Amino acid sequence: MLDRNILQGRGFRNVTDGTSITGFQFELRNPNYRGTSASLLDGIDVIVDGEKWDSSVPAWTVQGRTYSFDELRASNDVRWQLDETVVVTVPKPGGLTVGVHDVKAVVYLRRPYFPPLVSRSAFELDGKGVIVPPVPESPLRFGVSTYSYAGDMYSSMGLEDVFADIADMGATGIEILGEGNISGYPSPTSAWVDQWHGLVDQYGLTPTNFGSWVDTAMWHDRELTAEEGARQIRMDLTLASQLGFTSIRPKFGVTSWELDPHPIWSEAVERSLDLATELDIIICPEIHSPTPIKHPVTQGYIDFIERTGASHFRLLVDTGIFQTHPADDGHEGVEIEEGKTRPAFMEPLNVPIDDLVEILPYVHFIQAKFFEVDDQLVDLHIPWDAIVPALLDAGWGGWLSSEYEGRRDVGRGRDQVRRQHALLRQMISQR
């Protein structure tokens, strides 16, 4: 599906001639209510960060072929369909800097069925584009959680749109929510599984972490037994393996404000370890706010690793535990006490980064939780300038999987993920 905005989120990038950056490009959907012959395109005025290019300067790529303005107007066999985008390429030696840019443009279309004085119609666009740099050389790998697109998926985005967005920004990993993203969960059809693998191949992505749940309070009159919990884990392990994932995150029901997992967790996991080993999938419980690192929950998981010697049980750290400033977005469905702006358990934990360094030998996966990155590529809540150096200095290698949990305006998640990737990659490149 195309973005509602004329300016598309995908496709905003610098272009090269093989040796140097020669300009930048962006994608547009057709702003009209019908498709049109490309010869009726009458130019585009482009303004980026106050710099202007006149209509005749940009090149147009329509249906895979690139034209100058004059070639476009002389064409007789090219159409801009309503369900297709065009690519506009603007010459600019050195291109645009990494980060967020203000983009304004006017697309001109001639509509012969309008009276001559008004047949040259102007469609204005005003938006933001994010230049994301290539992934730098480092032990860190970049992925995205489908949770970042919550609210957009299955309304303004399909699963393939998510794949396309992730690949377009140069990330290589996709993390999913099993019961949120698998059609027919827990028994998808063979056609759906084939579609999944087709998308993995088409977009060159690696399935990373499979989010799952063990709903210990599934019934009103009793709680799950350890064997029932283990059955749920084993079912998700099998499905995750079928789809190519290398870890699962079982989120257990909790018994306290600090997210103490239900007591069946350890026996349920232990009963699942043989299958996890056989399938070579890591079981990763999540360290998530309001649980800090120095806490009996985290220590209980580490003690389990030490006691069992399990190589297929490790930790998943959600970077929301390092939050330094409150975020009052993304709390849908949570009741807030009158006179308060957030629930007490959602106050920033500001966990010391040194605590993370201590447990890194046990950490398999990091969910790069964040709430907002501004136009200057400053994260307003999460201290990446402390987290990233700590990971690099410790030599930790693994996935940073973007998990946007801020305001759910349409399209905001996909823009924010690009900003986070630009921030993190630039930070690593500058070290």
XYZ file of C-alpha atoms in Angstrom:
431
model
C 0.000 0.000 0.000
C 1.127 3.559 -0.680
C 1.486 6.234 2.000
C -1.459 8.624 2.245
C 0.975 11.534 1.911
C 2.076 12.402 -1.621
C 5.700 12.249 -0.439
C 6.416 8.627 0.417
C 8.408 7.514 3.451
C 10.349 4.994 1.409
C 12.792 6.018 -1.303
C 14.284 9.167 0.260
C 18.023 8.711 -0.226
C 21.229 10.043 -1.736
C 22.311 8.680 -5.132
C 25.777 8.049 -6.538
C 27.460 7.600 -9.896
C 29.503 4.738 -8.471
C 32.262 6.917 -7.045
C 30.636 9.977 -5.486
C 27.256 11.236 -4.320
C 25.629 13.198 -7.134
C 22.229 14.077 -5.711
C 19.198 12.760 -3.897
C 15.846 11.246 -4.769
C 12.411 10.688 -3.342
C 9.225 8.847 -4.291
C 5.783 10.303 -4.926
C 2.371 8.745 -5.294
C 0.081 10.144 -7.973
C -1.717 13.118 -6.341
C -4.610 12.959 -8.805
C -7.756 10.814 -8.575
C -6.879 8.962 -11.822
C -3.778 7.769 -13.632
C -2.338 9.938 -16.350
C -0.137 9.880 -19.423
C 3.392 10.823 -18.379
C 3.425 13.454 -21.127
C 0.882 15.397 -19.065
C 3.378 15.780 -16.208
C 4.385 19.425 -16.375
C 7.277 19.557 -13.924
C 7.976 19.730 -10.228
C 9.351 22.562 -8.106
C 11.436 21.158 -5.254
C 12.543 22.952 -2.078
C 14.620 21.063 0.522
C 15.756 22.945 3.623
C 15.167 26.201 1.753
C 17.186 25.286 -1.355
C 15.094 25.365 -4.548
C 15.273 23.498 -7.872
C 13.057 24.575 -10.783
C 10.664 22.297 -12.633
C 12.943 21.421 -15.529
C 15.869 20.258 -13.368
C 14.818 16.967 -11.705
C 14.731 13.675 -13.598
C 11.693 11.398 -13.402
C 11.709 7.598 -13.179
C 8.345 6.247 -14.297
C 7.664 2.504 -14.529
C 11.371 1.779 -14.213
C 12.592 4.153 -16.978
C 14.289 7.485 -16.283
C 13.483 10.623 -18.281
C 14.560 14.222 -18.354
C 11.763 16.776 -18.144
C 11.777 17.302 -21.927
C 11.842 13.542 -22.634
C 8.923 13.026 -20.286
C 6.763 15.612 -22.014
C 7.581 14.120 -25.422
C 6.789 10.532 -24.384
C 3.795 8.727 -25.865
C 3.886 5.268 -24.293
C 4.363 5.930 -20.564
C 1.707 6.300 -17.888
C 1.768 7.162 -14.191
C -0.790 4.788 -12.721
C -2.682 5.600 -9.562
C -1.236 2.621 -7.673
C 2.388 3.337 -8.628
C 5.043 5.722 -7.401
C 7.482 7.765 -9.455
C 11.041 8.547 -8.394
C 12.213 12.155 -8.627
C 16.008 12.587 -8.755
C 17.519 15.991 -7.987
C 21.161 16.793 -8.824
C 23.151 18.019 -5.807
C 26.890 17.236 -5.564
C 27.542 15.677 -2.162
C 23.849 15.018 -1.634
C 21.948 15.668 1.582
C 23.340 15.252 5.079
C 22.311 12.350 7.288
C 19.155 13.176 9.197
C 15.768 14.847 8.859
C 15.035 17.307 6.055
C 12.129 19.623 5.314
C 10.755 18.811 1.876
C 8.359 21.036 -0.037
C 7.359 20.541 -3.645
C 4.709 21.383 -6.184
C 3.778 18.730 -8.749
C 2.226 20.124 -11.939
C -0.235 18.035 -13.964
C -2.037 19.188 -17.094
C -5.679 18.131 -17.152
C -7.091 18.816 -20.651
C -10.706 18.381 -19.534
C -10.339 21.524 -17.370
C -10.716 24.994 -18.978
C -7.369 26.091 -20.488
C -6.653 28.792 -17.904
C -6.778 26.285 -15.035
C -5.831 23.024 -16.753
C -2.271 23.153 -15.355
C -3.054 21.944 -11.852
C -0.639 22.349 -8.956
C -0.460 19.716 -6.198
C 1.547 20.853 -3.176
C 3.363 18.605 -0.738
C 5.062 19.473 2.529
C 6.746 16.813 4.622
C 9.859 15.367 6.191
C 12.402 13.046 4.644
C 15.065 11.090 6.509
C 18.464 10.295 5.020
C 19.625 7.068 6.667
C 23.317 6.216 6.234
C 24.516 2.709 5.352
C 25.041 0.268 8.207
C 28.570 0.868 9.532
C 31.112 -1.855 10.201
C 30.594 -3.031 13.784
C 29.501 -6.128 15.719
C 25.996 -4.641 15.980
C 23.284 -5.704 13.549
C 20.214 -3.620 12.752
C 16.667 -4.894 12.681
C 13.124 -3.673 13.337
C 10.239 -5.053 15.360
C 6.842 -5.089 13.685
C 5.546 -3.611 16.957
C 6.968 -0.303 15.693
C 4.137 -0.237 13.147
C 1.310 -1.044 15.575
C -1.815 0.818 14.519
C -0.627 0.988 10.902
C -0.375 -2.746 10.233
C -3.509 -4.132 8.602
C -4.967 -0.623 8.277
C -2.554 1.491 6.226
C 0.204 -1.138 5.901
C 0.261 -4.813 5.002
C 2.985 -7.265 6.001
C 4.837 -6.693 2.738
C 4.871 -2.938 3.412
C 6.702 -3.653 6.663
C 9.269 -5.788 4.850
C 9.685 -3.073 2.222
C 10.134 -0.328 4.833
C 12.756 -2.294 6.759
C 14.725 -3.177 3.641
C 14.463 0.357 2.246
C 16.320 1.793 5.246
C 19.072 -0.810 4.901
C 18.169 -2.842 8.002
C 18.461 -6.610 7.684
C 16.477 -8.126 10.564
C 12.753 -8.486 11.202
C 11.285 -9.246 14.634
C 7.609 -10.193 14.839
C 4.815 -10.748 17.324
C 3.635 -14.292 16.712
C -0.007 -13.798 17.592
C 0.044 -10.285 16.175
C 1.490 -10.901 12.731
C 0.891 -14.512 11.723
C -2.371 -15.040 9.891
C -4.188 -18.020 11.382
C -1.836 -18.284 14.389
C -0.921 -20.824 15.692
C -1.626 -22.836 12.535
C -0.960 -20.676 9.467
C -1.750 -22.195 6.104
C 1.044 -23.532 3.928
C 0.253 -20.704 1.499
C 0.891 -18.113 4.222
C 4.155 -19.810 5.229
C 5.240 -19.835 1.579
C 4.353 -16.139 1.336
C 6.453 -15.418 4.434
C 9.518 -17.166 3.041
C 8.956 -15.447 -0.300
C 9.042 -12.038 1.421
C 12.165 -13.008 3.390
C 13.917 -13.911 0.138
C 12.579 -10.973 -1.859
C 13.649 -8.332 0.654
C 16.775 -10.058 1.945
C 15.760 -9.951 5.616
C 16.715 -12.283 8.455
C 13.989 -13.438 10.881
C 15.376 -12.575 14.331
C 13.120 -12.794 17.369
C 9.621 -14.287 17.639
C 7.480 -12.609 20.322
C 5.261 -15.074 22.161
C 3.107 -15.207 25.289
C 2.395 -17.663 28.066
C -0.949 -16.430 29.406
C -0.840 -17.936 32.877
C -4.239 -16.445 33.772
C -5.926 -17.785 30.666
C -8.927 -19.014 32.665
C -10.864 -17.366 35.476
C -10.987 -20.379 37.736
C -7.397 -21.653 37.548
C -3.895 -20.838 36.339
C -1.784 -22.674 33.809
C 0.229 -25.637 34.975
C 3.930 -25.866 34.191
C 3.233 -28.483 31.526
C 0.593 -26.294 29.883
C 3.074 -23.421 29.877
C 5.719 -25.693 28.372
C 3.283 -26.784 25.672
C 2.774 -23.154 24.702
C 6.534 -22.552 24.538
C 7.130 -25.720 22.513
C 4.344 -24.798 20.104
C 5.908 -21.372 19.526
C 9.395 -22.873 19.198
C 8.135 -25.165 16.456
C 6.359 -22.368 14.604
C 9.342 -20.014 14.985
C 11.619 -22.700 13.534
C 9.246 -23.217 10.606
C 9.548 -19.494 9.801
C 13.332 -19.293 10.259
C 13.609 -17.446 13.593
C 16.580 -17.957 15.916
C 15.030 -16.831 19.219
C 11.659 -16.544 20.918
C 10.585 -14.201 23.706
C 8.000 -15.887 25.940
C 6.222 -13.166 27.924
C 4.887 -14.858 31.048
C 1.978 -13.620 33.087
C 3.255 -11.584 36.054
C 2.390 -11.467 39.737
C 3.658 -8.049 40.841
C 4.098 -4.408 39.813
C 7.761 -5.183 39.104
C 6.812 -7.928 36.636
C 7.817 -10.963 38.663
C 6.997 -13.852 36.298
C 4.477 -16.491 37.338
C 6.227 -19.260 39.328
C 5.698 -21.858 36.593
C 8.166 -20.051 34.313
C 11.297 -22.001 35.285
C 9.759 -25.470 35.068
C 7.958 -24.598 31.834
C 11.223 -23.391 30.283
C 13.206 -26.352 31.573
C 10.698 -28.738 29.976
C 11.221 -26.893 26.670
C 15.029 -26.764 26.598
C 15.559 -30.038 24.746
C 13.370 -28.863 21.858
C 15.021 -25.419 21.869
C 18.419 -27.110 21.612
C 17.250 -29.449 18.865
C 15.842 -26.519 16.834
C 18.764 -24.246 17.764
C 16.479 -21.470 19.006
C 17.286 -19.316 22.038
C 14.540 -18.765 24.639
C 14.853 -15.124 25.776
C 12.779 -13.752 28.653
C 12.523 -9.965 28.562
C 13.998 -7.489 31.041
C 11.442 -4.700 30.665
C 10.552 -1.617 32.671
C 9.582 -1.433 35.530
C 12.017 -4.283 36.260
C 15.606 -3.029 36.635
C 18.662 -5.164 36.000
C 19.648 -5.454 39.655
C 16.450 -7.207 40.687
C 15.399 -10.721 41.759
C 13.641 -11.245 38.389
C 16.833 -10.720 36.397
C 18.917 -12.612 38.924
C 16.456 -15.504 38.803
C 16.987 -15.831 35.047
C 20.775 -15.710 35.467
C 20.610 -18.296 38.269
C 18.588 -20.540 35.930
C 21.323 -20.273 33.271
C 24.011 -21.086 35.826
C 22.062 -23.982 37.360
C 21.057 -25.665 34.110
C 24.060 -24.731 31.993
C 21.513 -24.083 29.246
C 23.079 -22.598 26.123
C 19.634 -21.935 24.626
C 18.312 -19.716 27.415
C 19.536 -16.120 27.472
C 18.261 -12.628 28.250
C 16.484 -10.073 26.083
C 17.033 -6.483 27.253
C 14.496 -3.783 26.413
C 16.255 -0.387 26.372
C 13.212 1.259 27.915
C 14.799 0.406 31.279
C 17.440 3.090 30.583
C 14.810 5.783 29.982
C 15.891 9.102 31.519
C 12.846 11.296 30.871
C 9.140 10.464 31.029
C 7.202 9.656 27.861
C 3.465 10.072 28.025
C 2.698 8.522 24.638
C 2.029 4.896 23.837
C 0.066 3.915 26.957
C -3.147 2.903 25.216
C -5.620 1.111 27.457
C -3.784 1.916 30.720
C -5.842 3.750 33.339
C -4.147 6.819 34.822
C -4.881 8.127 38.301
C -6.672 11.464 38.336
C -4.204 14.331 38.470
C -1.340 12.171 37.161
C 0.147 12.155 33.659
C 1.329 8.537 33.763
C 0.994 5.406 35.926
C 3.632 5.063 38.634
C 5.074 1.904 37.032
C 5.782 3.875 33.846
C 8.089 6.412 35.473
C 11.631 6.371 33.998
C 13.905 3.788 35.626
C 17.198 5.332 34.442
C 19.039 2.035 35.021
C 22.833 2.605 35.148
C 24.626 1.521 31.971
C 27.239 -0.241 34.094
C 24.508 -2.661 35.161
C 24.004 -3.601 31.510
C 27.718 -4.193 30.993
C 27.745 -6.651 33.922
C 25.081 -8.892 32.373
C 26.085 -8.630 28.694
C 27.582 -12.167 28.707
C 24.015 -13.406 29.296
C 22.313 -11.119 26.745
C 21.299 -12.539 23.362
C 19.020 -9.825 21.969
C 18.350 -6.110 22.507
C 15.046 -4.457 21.756
C 16.005 -0.870 20.954
C 12.934 0.644 22.624
C 12.357 4.362 22.048
C 9.554 6.925 22.064
C 10.668 9.925 20.003
C 13.656 11.112 17.992
C 13.398 14.801 17.071
C 14.328 16.661 13.888
C 17.931 17.041 15.081
C 18.283 13.262 15.610
C 18.155 13.642 19.382
C 16.383 10.887 21.286
C 14.332 12.641 23.955
C 14.167 9.691 26.349
C 16.809 6.991 25.760
C 20.569 7.709 26.331
C 22.075 6.118 23.216
C 25.263 8.120 23.721
C 25.882 5.891 26.762
C 24.329 2.626 25.553
C 26.058 2.331 22.168
C 29.632 2.990 23.431
C 29.074 0.504 26.259
C 28.037 -2.212 23.795
C 30.945 -1.496 21.441
C 33.530 -1.250 24.226
C 32.330 -4.565 25.646
C 32.549 -6.187 22.212
C 28.910 -7.268 22.348
C 27.661 -8.489 18.994
C 24.004 -9.022 18.231
C 20.771 -7.477 17.054
C 19.556 -3.992 17.915
C 15.878 -4.335 16.998
C 14.037 -1.001 16.798
C 10.867 -0.983 18.874
C 9.003 2.311 18.583
C 6.453 2.795 21.371
C 5.477 6.435 21.020
C 2.412 8.199 19.696
C 0.441 6.140 17.183
C -0.357 8.762 14.558
C -0.691 7.215 11.098
C 2.741 6.787 9.545
C 4.619 8.115 12.570
C 6.198 4.780 13.502
C 7.811 4.248 10.113
C 9.254 7.789 10.149
C 10.520 7.443 13.709
C 12.256 4.123 13.009
C 14.182 5.773 10.165
C 15.233 8.550 12.511
C 16.457 6.070 15.089
C 18.470 4.144 12.510
C 20.017 7.377 11.245
C 20.923 8.360 14.824
C 22.434 5.003 15.808
C 24.368 4.416 12.584
C 25.799 7.931 12.580
C 26.816 7.509 16.212
C 28.640 4.258 15.472
C 30.334 5.690 12.380
C 31.671 8.652 14.341
C 33.404 6.532 16.978
